[in-house]
Amino acid sequence: MHYTKLQYLRRHWLSYSWSVIKTFVAWFSVVMTSFITLRNLSDLSGLTLLYNALSQAIEFPWTLPSVALLVLIIVAIVRFPTIRCSYTDPQTHIRVIIECCDLLHQDGLKVIHSVDTFDTALGTIITPRSLHGAFLALCQQKKVDIDALIEPALSRLPIESTDDSLPGRKNRYALGTICPILLPDKKKKANSSTFALVSFARMQTNGSISIHRQEYTDFLHRMWTNLANPTVRQEELNVAIIGNRFIDLPADFTTEQKIDIMVQSFFAVARERKICNTLRICVHDSNALDVDFAHYPTVLEHLAKRPNDLL
């Protein structure tokens, strides 16, 4: 599912309207300030004629409202949201797409970030508002026993440690570990959708999850490396902005900084091994205003050329 601009506006009309109002006030203030400045400088011979003409125009009752309406229309167009951008790397020919969309309903492999224990207790351990929670809710909707799918996959993965004090599953797996899941999907031609649970954060004994800033970068490198495994790899790869919700990361670690590190770490691995042909980074609609989609193609080009800057 890809959001259209109108769908996005219906969901976020209040924030869009507030953005338009703030910009309109700023722009209209500039227009009026410029007129006042022009009046103060009207004694200069070159500006007198212009000032007189503007003064006569403003005397008409419809002039000022018309100017205000024109400024408002321009602001509404300028502030109309851009919710998608893309860049194709000339060296690897990989296309990177950043867009506001629903990750769970994309084609190709869909990466779901999970805890390092791969817990599935929705509501008690996994919050329903997280991407992991939304995936488990989808499994319930499809009447799929997710534990029956996870257990065989986990049995083939090395266990990092065991902690009996944890509230759910007791076995921990290294951050970046991939657990492939195949869900039935009658709407797809292949009648199935491929997901990959990835251990992203560490489960704590009190039920909270955590990951440190340096672990975040190391995790991404291991995740991309594991996704390059031929048994998992697909032509189209979909990921969310990892660590953007319900995780204890520094407050100054912005949404765009997370995207930057994700893209750079991706190309650092993609230069050495094939991961996919298309990488789609799905932005949750609540974070769409945090991403400057209009200027991100230039940013992506810079990140692709310098994949090791932040590593």
PDB file of C-alpha atoms in Angstrom:
ATOM      1  CA  MET A   1       0.000   0.000   0.000  1.00  0.00           C
ATOM      2  CA  HIS A   2       1.395   3.380  -1.049  1.00  0.00           C
ATOM      3  CA  TYR A   3      -0.116   6.551   0.355  1.00  0.00           C
ATOM      4  CA  THR A   4      -1.173   9.222  -2.127  1.00  0.00           C
ATOM      5  CA  LYS A   5      -0.707  12.861  -1.205  1.00  0.00           C
ATOM      6  CA  LEU A   6      -4.452  13.284  -0.731  1.00  0.00           C
ATOM      7  CA  GLN A   7      -4.611  10.236   1.552  1.00  0.00           C
ATOM      8  CA  TYR A   8      -1.769  11.687   3.556  1.00  0.00           C
ATOM      9  CA  LEU A   9      -3.529  15.054   3.800  1.00  0.00           C
ATOM     10  CA  ARG A  10      -6.742  13.403   5.019  1.00  0.00           C
ATOM     11  CA  ARG A  11      -4.786  11.749   7.817  1.00  0.00           C
ATOM     12  CA  HIS A  12      -2.687  14.814   8.680  1.00  0.00           C
ATOM     13  CA  TRP A  13      -4.811  17.791   7.628  1.00  0.00           C
ATOM     14  CA  LEU A  14      -4.281  19.504  10.994  1.00  0.00           C
ATOM     15  CA  SER A  15      -0.470  19.483  10.850  1.00  0.00           C
ATOM     16  CA  TYR A  16      -0.561  20.496   7.168  1.00  0.00           C
ATOM     17  CA  SER A  17      -2.970  23.366   7.905  1.00  0.00           C
ATOM     18  CA  TRP A  18      -0.822  24.560  10.795  1.00  0.00           C
ATOM     19  CA  SER A  19       2.252  24.444   8.572  1.00  0.00           C
ATOM     20  CA  VAL A  20       0.467  26.516   5.896  1.00  0.00           C
ATOM     21  CA  ILE A  21      -0.737  29.066   8.457  1.00  0.00           C
ATOM     22  CA  LYS A  22       2.719  29.561   9.964  1.00  0.00           C
ATOM     23  CA  THR A  23       4.336  29.970   6.553  1.00  0.00           C
ATOM     24  CA  PHE A  24       1.548  32.302   5.354  1.00  0.00           C
ATOM     25  CA  VAL A  25       1.980  34.580   8.366  1.00  0.00           C
ATOM     26  CA  ALA A  26       5.729  34.718   7.778  1.00  0.00           C
ATOM     27  CA  TRP A  27       5.445  35.407   4.047  1.00  0.00           C
ATOM     28  CA  PHE A  28       2.642  37.967   4.374  1.00  0.00           C
ATOM     29  CA  SER A  29       4.641  39.749   7.084  1.00  0.00           C
ATOM     30  CA  VAL A  30       7.564  39.960   4.671  1.00  0.00           C
ATOM     31  CA  VAL A  31       5.307  41.448   1.984  1.00  0.00           C
ATOM     32  CA  MET A  32       3.900  44.109   4.326  1.00  0.00           C
ATOM     33  CA  THR A  33       7.323  44.876   5.815  1.00  0.00           C
ATOM     34  CA  SER A  34       8.702  45.348   2.326  1.00  0.00           C
ATOM     35  CA  PHE A  35       5.924  47.825   1.531  1.00  0.00           C
ATOM     36  CA  ILE A  36       6.573  49.782   4.732  1.00  0.00           C
ATOM     37  CA  THR A  37      10.293  49.844   3.983  1.00  0.00           C
ATOM     38  CA  LEU A  38       9.540  51.059   0.482  1.00  0.00           C
ATOM     39  CA  ARG A  39       7.404  53.873   1.921  1.00  0.00           C
ATOM     40  CA  ASN A  40      10.257  54.962   4.183  1.00  0.00           C
ATOM     41  CA  LEU A  41      12.598  55.047   1.207  1.00  0.00           C
ATOM     42  CA  SER A  42      10.136  56.755  -1.116  1.00  0.00           C
ATOM     43  CA  ASP A  43      12.051  60.030  -0.950  1.00  0.00           C
ATOM     44  CA  LEU A  44      14.606  58.382  -3.217  1.00  0.00           C
ATOM     45  CA  SER A  45      13.729  59.379  -6.758  1.00  0.00           C
ATOM     46  CA  GLY A  46      14.019  55.852  -8.151  1.00  0.00           C
ATOM     47  CA  LEU A  47      11.421  54.439  -5.730  1.00  0.00           C
ATOM     48  CA  THR A  48       8.892  57.248  -5.607  1.00  0.00           C
ATOM     49  CA  LEU A  49       7.003  56.201  -8.723  1.00  0.00           C
ATOM     50  CA  LEU A  50       6.802  52.559  -7.546  1.00  0.00           C
ATOM     51  CA  TYR A  51       5.601  53.544  -4.086  1.00  0.00           C
ATOM     52  CA  ASN A  52       2.926  55.855  -5.499  1.00  0.00           C
ATOM     53  CA  ALA A  53       1.657  53.142  -7.804  1.00  0.00           C
ATOM     54  CA  LEU A  54       1.441  50.606  -4.961  1.00  0.00           C
ATOM     55  CA  SER A  55      -0.261  53.139  -2.686  1.00  0.00           C
ATOM     56  CA  GLN A  56      -2.934  53.827  -5.299  1.00  0.00           C
ATOM     57  CA  ALA A  57      -3.474  50.088  -5.809  1.00  0.00           C
ATOM     58  CA  ILE A  58      -3.923  49.449  -2.085  1.00  0.00           C
ATOM     59  CA  GLU A  59      -6.615  52.103  -1.905  1.00  0.00           C
ATOM     60  CA  PHE A  60      -8.954  49.698  -3.747  1.00  0.00           C
ATOM     61  CA  PRO A  61     -10.885  47.546  -1.188  1.00  0.00           C
ATOM     62  CA  TRP A  62     -10.122  44.267  -2.944  1.00  0.00           C
ATOM     63  CA  THR A  63      -6.353  44.713  -3.311  1.00  0.00           C
ATOM     64  CA  LEU A  64      -5.142  43.654   0.154  1.00  0.00           C
ATOM     65  CA  PRO A  65      -7.434  40.575   0.398  1.00  0.00           C
ATOM     66  CA  SER A  66      -6.364  39.582  -3.104  1.00  0.00           C
ATOM     67  CA  VAL A  67      -2.681  39.817  -2.167  1.00  0.00           C
ATOM     68  CA  ALA A  68      -3.353  37.798   0.987  1.00  0.00           C
ATOM     69  CA  LEU A  69      -5.241  35.144  -1.005  1.00  0.00           C
ATOM     70  CA  LEU A  70      -2.462  34.952  -3.599  1.00  0.00           C
ATOM     71  CA  VAL A  71       0.168  34.490  -0.887  1.00  0.00           C
ATOM     72  CA  LEU A  72      -2.002  31.811   0.780  1.00  0.00           C
ATOM     73  CA  ILE A  73      -2.388  29.864  -2.486  1.00  0.00           C
ATOM     74  CA  ILE A  74       1.352  29.999  -3.164  1.00  0.00           C
ATOM     75  CA  VAL A  75       2.117  28.838   0.384  1.00  0.00           C
ATOM     76  CA  ALA A  76      -0.405  25.968   0.140  1.00  0.00           C
ATOM     77  CA  ILE A  77       1.258  24.773  -3.082  1.00  0.00           C
ATOM     78  CA  VAL A  78       4.785  25.125  -1.719  1.00  0.00           C
ATOM     79  CA  ARG A  79       3.903  23.308   1.521  1.00  0.00           C
ATOM     80  CA  PHE A  80       1.985  20.531  -0.274  1.00  0.00           C
ATOM     81  CA  PRO A  81       3.732  17.393   0.978  1.00  0.00           C
ATOM     82  CA  THR A  82       6.226  15.347  -0.997  1.00  0.00           C
ATOM     83  CA  ILE A  83       6.107  11.817   0.384  1.00  0.00           C
ATOM     84  CA  ARG A  84       8.364   9.887  -1.998  1.00  0.00           C
ATOM     85  CA  CYS A  85      11.826  10.135  -3.539  1.00  0.00           C
ATOM     86  CA  SER A  86      14.264   7.728  -5.201  1.00  0.00           C
ATOM     87  CA  TYR A  87      17.883   7.426  -6.337  1.00  0.00           C
ATOM     88  CA  THR A  88      19.651   4.834  -8.495  1.00  0.00           C
ATOM     89  CA  ASP A  89      23.302   4.220  -7.693  1.00  0.00           C
ATOM     90  CA  PRO A  90      25.327   4.174 -10.969  1.00  0.00           C
ATOM     91  CA  GLN A  91      27.926   1.787  -9.537  1.00  0.00           C
ATOM     92  CA  THR A  92      25.703  -0.980  -8.158  1.00  0.00           C
ATOM     93  CA  HIS A  93      22.546  -0.082 -10.164  1.00  0.00           C
ATOM     94  CA  ILE A  94      20.589  -0.438  -6.935  1.00  0.00           C
ATOM     95  CA  ARG A  95      17.525   1.763  -6.642  1.00  0.00           C
ATOM     96  CA  VAL A  96      16.841   3.260  -3.221  1.00  0.00           C
ATOM     97  CA  ILE A  97      13.298   4.490  -2.573  1.00  0.00           C
ATOM     98  CA  ILE A  98      12.213   6.438   0.478  1.00  0.00           C
ATOM     99  CA  GLU A  99       8.478   6.850   0.748  1.00  0.00           C
ATOM    100  CA  CYS A 100       5.540   7.092   3.100  1.00  0.00           C
ATOM    101  CA  CYS A 101       3.933   3.649   2.814  1.00  0.00           C
ATOM    102  CA  ASP A 102       2.695   0.566   4.648  1.00  0.00           C
ATOM    103  CA  LEU A 103       5.622  -1.859   4.864  1.00  0.00           C
ATOM    104  CA  LEU A 104       3.448  -4.896   5.623  1.00  0.00           C
ATOM    105  CA  HIS A 105       1.738  -4.733   2.219  1.00  0.00           C
ATOM    106  CA  GLN A 106       4.733  -4.238  -0.082  1.00  0.00           C
ATOM    107  CA  ASP A 107       6.011  -6.746  -2.635  1.00  0.00           C
ATOM    108  CA  GLY A 108       9.276  -8.538  -1.995  1.00  0.00           C
ATOM    109  CA  LEU A 109      10.995  -9.257   1.312  1.00  0.00           C
ATOM    110  CA  LYS A 110       9.667  -7.251   4.255  1.00  0.00           C
ATOM    111  CA  VAL A 111      11.989  -6.804   7.238  1.00  0.00           C
ATOM    112  CA  ILE A 112      10.344  -6.624  10.680  1.00  0.00           C
ATOM    113  CA  HIS A 113      12.579  -5.532  13.540  1.00  0.00           C
ATOM    114  CA  SER A 114      12.090  -7.703  16.586  1.00  0.00           C
ATOM    115  CA  VAL A 115      13.723  -8.176  19.983  1.00  0.00           C
ATOM    116  CA  ASP A 116      16.729 -10.472  20.364  1.00  0.00           C
ATOM    117  CA  THR A 117      14.504 -13.198  21.858  1.00  0.00           C
ATOM    118  CA  PHE A 118      11.998 -13.135  18.964  1.00  0.00           C
ATOM    119  CA  ASP A 119       9.069 -12.908  21.406  1.00  0.00           C
ATOM    120  CA  THR A 120       5.545 -13.149  20.010  1.00  0.00           C
ATOM    121  CA  ALA A 121       3.385 -12.277  23.045  1.00  0.00           C
ATOM    122  CA  LEU A 122       1.328  -9.465  21.542  1.00  0.00           C
ATOM    123  CA  GLY A 123       0.018  -6.991  24.118  1.00  0.00           C
ATOM    124  CA  THR A 124       1.972  -8.319  27.107  1.00  0.00           C
ATOM    125  CA  ILE A 125       5.549  -8.095  25.773  1.00  0.00           C
ATOM    126  CA  ILE A 126       5.208  -6.689  22.253  1.00  0.00           C
ATOM    127  CA  THR A 127       3.296  -3.407  21.997  1.00  0.00           C
ATOM    128  CA  PRO A 128       0.541  -3.517  19.336  1.00  0.00           C
ATOM    129  CA  ARG A 129       1.551  -0.021  18.147  1.00  0.00           C
ATOM    130  CA  SER A 130       5.015  -1.169  17.036  1.00  0.00           C
ATOM    131  CA  LEU A 131       5.820  -2.616  13.602  1.00  0.00           C
ATOM    132  CA  HIS A 132       6.498  -5.967  15.260  1.00  0.00           C
ATOM    133  CA  GLY A 133       3.086  -5.734  16.955  1.00  0.00           C
ATOM    134  CA  ALA A 134       1.373  -4.867  13.665  1.00  0.00           C
ATOM    135  CA  PHE A 135       3.015  -7.910  12.053  1.00  0.00           C
ATOM    136  CA  LEU A 136       1.822 -10.216  14.859  1.00  0.00           C
ATOM    137  CA  ALA A 137      -1.687  -8.726  14.530  1.00  0.00           C
ATOM    138  CA  LEU A 138      -1.548  -9.508  10.786  1.00  0.00           C
ATOM    139  CA  CYS A 139      -0.650 -13.104  11.627  1.00  0.00           C
ATOM    140  CA  GLN A 140      -3.620 -13.326  13.981  1.00  0.00           C
ATOM    141  CA  GLN A 141      -5.871 -11.871  11.279  1.00  0.00           C
ATOM    142  CA  LYS A 142      -4.694 -14.543   8.850  1.00  0.00           C
ATOM    143  CA  LYS A 143      -5.110 -17.198  11.576  1.00  0.00           C
ATOM    144  CA  VAL A 144      -1.424 -18.100  11.300  1.00  0.00           C
ATOM    145  CA  ASP A 145       0.372 -19.780  14.204  1.00  0.00           C
ATOM    146  CA  ILE A 146       3.473 -17.581  14.152  1.00  0.00           C
ATOM    147  CA  ASP A 147       5.224 -19.682  16.821  1.00  0.00           C
ATOM    148  CA  ALA A 148       4.913 -22.754  14.624  1.00  0.00           C
ATOM    149  CA  LEU A 149       6.691 -20.831  11.842  1.00  0.00           C
ATOM    150  CA  ILE A 150       9.371 -19.261  14.046  1.00  0.00           C
ATOM    151  CA  GLU A 151      10.460 -22.324  16.017  1.00  0.00           C
ATOM    152  CA  PRO A 152      11.845 -24.350  13.050  1.00  0.00           C
ATOM    153  CA  ALA A 153      13.746 -21.295  11.782  1.00  0.00           C
ATOM    154  CA  LEU A 154      15.192 -20.494  15.215  1.00  0.00           C
ATOM    155  CA  SER A 155      16.293 -24.106  15.699  1.00  0.00           C
ATOM    156  CA  ARG A 156      18.778 -23.595  12.853  1.00  0.00           C
ATOM    157  CA  LEU A 157      20.260 -20.387  14.331  1.00  0.00           C
ATOM    158  CA  PRO A 158      23.054 -20.163  16.901  1.00  0.00           C
ATOM    159  CA  ILE A 159      21.924 -19.098  20.389  1.00  0.00           C
ATOM    160  CA  GLU A 160      23.983 -16.238  21.821  1.00  0.00           C
ATOM    161  CA  SER A 161      22.958 -16.784  25.469  1.00  0.00           C
ATOM    162  CA  THR A 162      20.107 -17.969  27.712  1.00  0.00           C
ATOM    163  CA  ASP A 163      18.517 -15.819  30.416  1.00  0.00           C
ATOM    164  CA  ASP A 164      15.849 -17.441  32.615  1.00  0.00           C
ATOM    165  CA  SER A 165      14.924 -14.067  34.154  1.00  0.00           C
ATOM    166  CA  LEU A 166      13.408 -12.766  30.902  1.00  0.00           C
ATOM    167  CA  PRO A 167       9.604 -12.405  30.799  1.00  0.00           C
ATOM    168  CA  GLY A 168       9.097 -14.321  27.539  1.00  0.00           C
ATOM    169  CA  ARG A 169      11.426 -16.496  25.511  1.00  0.00           C
ATOM    170  CA  LYS A 170      14.695 -17.235  27.288  1.00  0.00           C
ATOM    171  CA  ASN A 171      17.133 -17.663  24.391  1.00  0.00           C
ATOM    172  CA  ARG A 172      18.910 -14.614  23.028  1.00  0.00           C
ATOM    173  CA  TYR A 173      20.221 -14.313  19.465  1.00  0.00           C
ATOM    174  CA  ALA A 174      22.900 -11.940  18.193  1.00  0.00           C
ATOM    175  CA  LEU A 175      21.665  -8.536  17.023  1.00  0.00           C
ATOM    176  CA  GLY A 176      21.185  -8.642  13.257  1.00  0.00           C
ATOM    177  CA  THR A 177      20.078 -12.300  13.226  1.00  0.00           C
ATOM    178  CA  ILE A 178      17.507 -13.017  10.493  1.00  0.00           C
ATOM    179  CA  CYS A 179      14.518 -15.325  10.944  1.00  0.00           C
ATOM    180  CA  PRO A 180      12.653 -15.821   7.596  1.00  0.00           C
ATOM    181  CA  ILE A 181       8.853 -16.182   7.736  1.00  0.00           C
ATOM    182  CA  LEU A 182       6.501 -17.162   4.893  1.00  0.00           C
ATOM    183  CA  LEU A 183       2.879 -16.097   5.373  1.00  0.00           C
ATOM    184  CA  PRO A 184      -0.018 -17.250   3.181  1.00  0.00           C
ATOM    185  CA  ASP A 185      -1.419 -14.469   1.013  1.00  0.00           C
ATOM    186  CA  LYS A 186      -4.158 -15.262  -1.488  1.00  0.00           C
ATOM    187  CA  LYS A 187      -3.852 -11.819  -3.067  1.00  0.00           C
ATOM    188  CA  LYS A 188      -0.283 -12.509  -4.234  1.00  0.00           C
ATOM    189  CA  LYS A 189       0.500 -14.485  -7.381  1.00  0.00           C
ATOM    190  CA  ALA A 190       2.757 -16.789  -5.378  1.00  0.00           C
ATOM    191  CA  ASN A 191       0.036 -17.048  -2.667  1.00  0.00           C
ATOM    192  CA  SER A 192       2.556 -16.100   0.007  1.00  0.00           C
ATOM    193  CA  SER A 193       4.335 -13.093   1.453  1.00  0.00           C
ATOM    194  CA  THR A 194       7.915 -13.242   2.630  1.00  0.00           C
ATOM    195  CA  PHE A 195       8.954 -11.567   5.854  1.00  0.00           C
ATOM    196  CA  ALA A 196      12.194 -11.557   7.791  1.00  0.00           C
ATOM    197  CA  LEU A 197      12.218 -10.962  11.527  1.00  0.00           C
ATOM    198  CA  VAL A 198      15.507  -9.385  12.571  1.00  0.00           C
ATOM    199  CA  SER A 199      16.796  -9.167  16.147  1.00  0.00           C
ATOM    200  CA  PHE A 200      17.247  -5.459  16.707  1.00  0.00           C
ATOM    201  CA  ALA A 201      17.050  -4.612  20.410  1.00  0.00           C
ATOM    202  CA  ARG A 202      17.812  -6.429  23.646  1.00  0.00           C
ATOM    203  CA  MET A 203      14.942  -7.604  25.809  1.00  0.00           C
ATOM    204  CA  GLN A 204      15.260  -6.563  29.464  1.00  0.00           C
ATOM    205  CA  THR A 205      13.994  -8.451  32.503  1.00  0.00           C
ATOM    206  CA  ASN A 206      11.370  -5.733  33.122  1.00  0.00           C
ATOM    207  CA  GLY A 207       9.943  -6.141  29.607  1.00  0.00           C
ATOM    208  CA  SER A 208      11.538  -3.005  28.135  1.00  0.00           C
ATOM    209  CA  ILE A 209      13.927  -3.051  25.175  1.00  0.00           C
ATOM    210  CA  SER A 210      17.204  -1.215  24.624  1.00  0.00           C
ATOM    211  CA  ILE A 211      20.027  -0.699  22.158  1.00  0.00           C
ATOM    212  CA  HIS A 212      23.038   1.588  22.409  1.00  0.00           C
ATOM    213  CA  ARG A 213      24.117   4.037  19.715  1.00  0.00           C
ATOM    214  CA  GLN A 214      27.205   2.038  18.683  1.00  0.00           C
ATOM    215  CA  GLU A 215      25.227  -1.208  18.736  1.00  0.00           C
ATOM    216  CA  TYR A 216      22.817   0.408  16.279  1.00  0.00           C
ATOM    217  CA  THR A 217      25.529   0.825  13.634  1.00  0.00           C
ATOM    218  CA  ASP A 218      26.972  -2.657  14.243  1.00  0.00           C
ATOM    219  CA  PHE A 219      23.481  -4.164  14.071  1.00  0.00           C
ATOM    220  CA  LEU A 220      22.793  -2.572  10.671  1.00  0.00           C
ATOM    221  CA  HIS A 221      26.017  -3.946   9.165  1.00  0.00           C
ATOM    222  CA  ARG A 222      25.198  -7.480  10.388  1.00  0.00           C
ATOM    223  CA  MET A 223      21.588  -7.185   9.230  1.00  0.00           C
ATOM    224  CA  TRP A 224      22.520  -6.171   5.667  1.00  0.00           C
ATOM    225  CA  THR A 225      25.161  -8.930   5.560  1.00  0.00           C
ATOM    226  CA  ASN A 226      22.643 -11.563   6.656  1.00  0.00           C
ATOM    227  CA  LEU A 227      20.046 -10.273   4.172  1.00  0.00           C
ATOM    228  CA  ALA A 228      22.605 -10.839   1.405  1.00  0.00           C
ATOM    229  CA  ASN A 229      22.484 -14.579   2.132  1.00  0.00           C
ATOM    230  CA  PRO A 230      21.158 -16.302  -1.039  1.00  0.00           C
ATOM    231  CA  THR A 231      18.667 -18.326   1.047  1.00  0.00           C
ATOM    232  CA  VAL A 232      17.027 -15.070   2.213  1.00  0.00           C
ATOM    233  CA  ARG A 233      17.810 -12.566  -0.546  1.00  0.00           C
ATOM    234  CA  GLN A 234      15.100 -11.191  -2.844  1.00  0.00           C
ATOM    235  CA  GLU A 235      15.144  -8.636  -5.648  1.00  0.00           C
ATOM    236  CA  GLU A 236      13.050  -6.143  -3.679  1.00  0.00           C
ATOM    237  CA  LEU A 237      13.797  -5.380  -0.031  1.00  0.00           C
ATOM    238  CA  ASN A 238      11.554  -3.332   2.258  1.00  0.00           C
ATOM    239  CA  VAL A 239      12.583  -1.956   5.645  1.00  0.00           C
ATOM    240  CA  ALA A 240      11.158   0.573   8.066  1.00  0.00           C
ATOM    241  CA  ILE A 241      13.181   3.347   9.712  1.00  0.00           C
ATOM    242  CA  ILE A 242      14.682   1.120  12.361  1.00  0.00           C
ATOM    243  CA  GLY A 243      14.628   2.477  15.890  1.00  0.00           C
ATOM    244  CA  ASN A 244      12.248   5.347  15.228  1.00  0.00           C
ATOM    245  CA  ARG A 245       9.540   4.372  17.705  1.00  0.00           C
ATOM    246  CA  PHE A 246       9.366   2.741  21.153  1.00  0.00           C
ATOM    247  CA  ILE A 247      13.121   2.496  21.619  1.00  0.00           C
ATOM    248  CA  ASP A 248      15.515   4.277  23.953  1.00  0.00           C
ATOM    249  CA  LEU A 249      17.882   6.113  21.609  1.00  0.00           C
ATOM    250  CA  PRO A 250      19.324   9.623  22.115  1.00  0.00           C
ATOM    251  CA  ALA A 251      16.757  12.387  21.632  1.00  0.00           C
ATOM    252  CA  ASP A 252      19.052  14.195  19.178  1.00  0.00           C
ATOM    253  CA  PHE A 253      19.275  11.075  16.969  1.00  0.00           C
ATOM    254  CA  THR A 254      16.847  12.337  14.327  1.00  0.00           C
ATOM    255  CA  THR A 255      14.768  10.434  11.788  1.00  0.00           C
ATOM    256  CA  GLU A 256      16.958  11.640   8.917  1.00  0.00           C
ATOM    257  CA  GLN A 257      20.128  10.627  10.775  1.00  0.00           C
ATOM    258  CA  LYS A 258      18.730   7.105  11.140  1.00  0.00           C
ATOM    259  CA  ILE A 259      17.970   7.022   7.400  1.00  0.00           C
ATOM    260  CA  ASP A 260      21.479   8.285   6.619  1.00  0.00           C
ATOM    261  CA  ILE A 261      23.133   5.538   8.672  1.00  0.00           C
ATOM    262  CA  MET A 262      20.814   2.891   7.231  1.00  0.00           C
ATOM    263  CA  VAL A 263      21.633   3.908   3.651  1.00  0.00           C
ATOM    264  CA  GLN A 264      25.385   4.259   4.232  1.00  0.00           C
ATOM    265  CA  SER A 265      25.663   0.905   6.009  1.00  0.00           C
ATOM    266  CA  PHE A 266      23.586  -0.658   3.225  1.00  0.00           C
ATOM    267  CA  PHE A 267      25.935   0.567   0.487  1.00  0.00           C
ATOM    268  CA  ALA A 268      28.992  -0.407   2.546  1.00  0.00           C
ATOM    269  CA  VAL A 269      27.779  -4.020   2.345  1.00  0.00           C
ATOM    270  CA  ALA A 270      26.228  -3.761  -1.140  1.00  0.00           C
ATOM    271  CA  ARG A 271      29.617  -2.748  -2.590  1.00  0.00           C
ATOM    272  CA  GLU A 272      30.915  -6.203  -1.603  1.00  0.00           C
ATOM    273  CA  ARG A 273      27.921  -8.494  -2.060  1.00  0.00           C
ATOM    274  CA  LYS A 274      24.490  -8.456  -3.673  1.00  0.00           C
ATOM    275  CA  ILE A 275      21.650  -7.640  -1.291  1.00  0.00           C
ATOM    276  CA  CYS A 276      18.818  -6.641  -3.635  1.00  0.00           C
ATOM    277  CA  ASN A 277      17.989  -4.608  -6.735  1.00  0.00           C
ATOM    278  CA  THR A 278      15.596  -2.246  -4.974  1.00  0.00           C
ATOM    279  CA  LEU A 279      15.733  -1.050  -1.393  1.00  0.00           C
ATOM    280  CA  ARG A 280      12.580   0.640  -0.117  1.00  0.00           C
ATOM    281  CA  ILE A 281      12.740   2.493   3.199  1.00  0.00           C
ATOM    282  CA  CYS A 282       9.163   2.851   4.424  1.00  0.00           C
ATOM    283  CA  VAL A 283       8.463   5.987   6.452  1.00  0.00           C
ATOM    284  CA  HIS A 284       5.597   5.768   8.923  1.00  0.00           C
ATOM    285  CA  ASP A 285       3.074   8.487   8.137  1.00  0.00           C
ATOM    286  CA  SER A 286       3.541   9.964  11.629  1.00  0.00           C
ATOM    287  CA  ASN A 287       7.189  10.657  10.731  1.00  0.00           C
ATOM    288  CA  ALA A 288       6.633  11.962   7.188  1.00  0.00           C
ATOM    289  CA  LEU A 289       7.114  15.599   8.223  1.00  0.00           C
ATOM    290  CA  ASP A 290      10.516  14.679   9.702  1.00  0.00           C
ATOM    291  CA  VAL A 291      11.927  13.793   6.270  1.00  0.00           C
ATOM    292  CA  ASP A 292      12.772  16.323   3.559  1.00  0.00           C
ATOM    293  CA  PHE A 293      11.727  14.134   0.627  1.00  0.00           C
ATOM    294  CA  ALA A 294      12.240  16.887  -1.948  1.00  0.00           C
ATOM    295  CA  HIS A 295      15.964  17.176  -1.255  1.00  0.00           C
ATOM    296  CA  TYR A 296      16.735  13.577  -0.302  1.00  0.00           C
ATOM    297  CA  PRO A 297      17.821  12.343  -3.778  1.00  0.00           C
ATOM    298  CA  THR A 298      20.870  14.618  -3.454  1.00  0.00           C
ATOM    299  CA  VAL A 299      21.472  13.293   0.054  1.00  0.00           C
ATOM    300  CA  LEU A 300      21.202   9.688  -1.172  1.00  0.00           C
ATOM    301  CA  GLU A 301      23.756  10.356  -3.911  1.00  0.00           C
ATOM    302  CA  HIS A 302      26.172  11.732  -1.312  1.00  0.00           C
ATOM    303  CA  LEU A 303      25.588   8.774   1.030  1.00  0.00           C
ATOM    304  CA  ALA A 304      26.099   6.215  -1.746  1.00  0.00           C
ATOM    305  CA  LYS A 305      29.444   7.761  -2.710  1.00  0.00           C
ATOM    306  CA  ARG A 306      30.693   7.782   0.904  1.00  0.00           C
ATOM    307  CA  PRO A 307      29.307   4.601   2.467  1.00  0.00           C
ATOM    308  CA  ASN A 308      31.931   4.405   5.206  1.00  0.00           C
ATOM    309  CA  ASP A 309      31.751   7.943   6.580  1.00  0.00           C
ATOM    310  CA  LEU A 310      29.571   7.087   9.586  1.00  0.00           C
ATOM    311  CA  LEU A 311      30.878   3.560  10.176  1.00  0.00           C
TER     312      LEU A 311
END
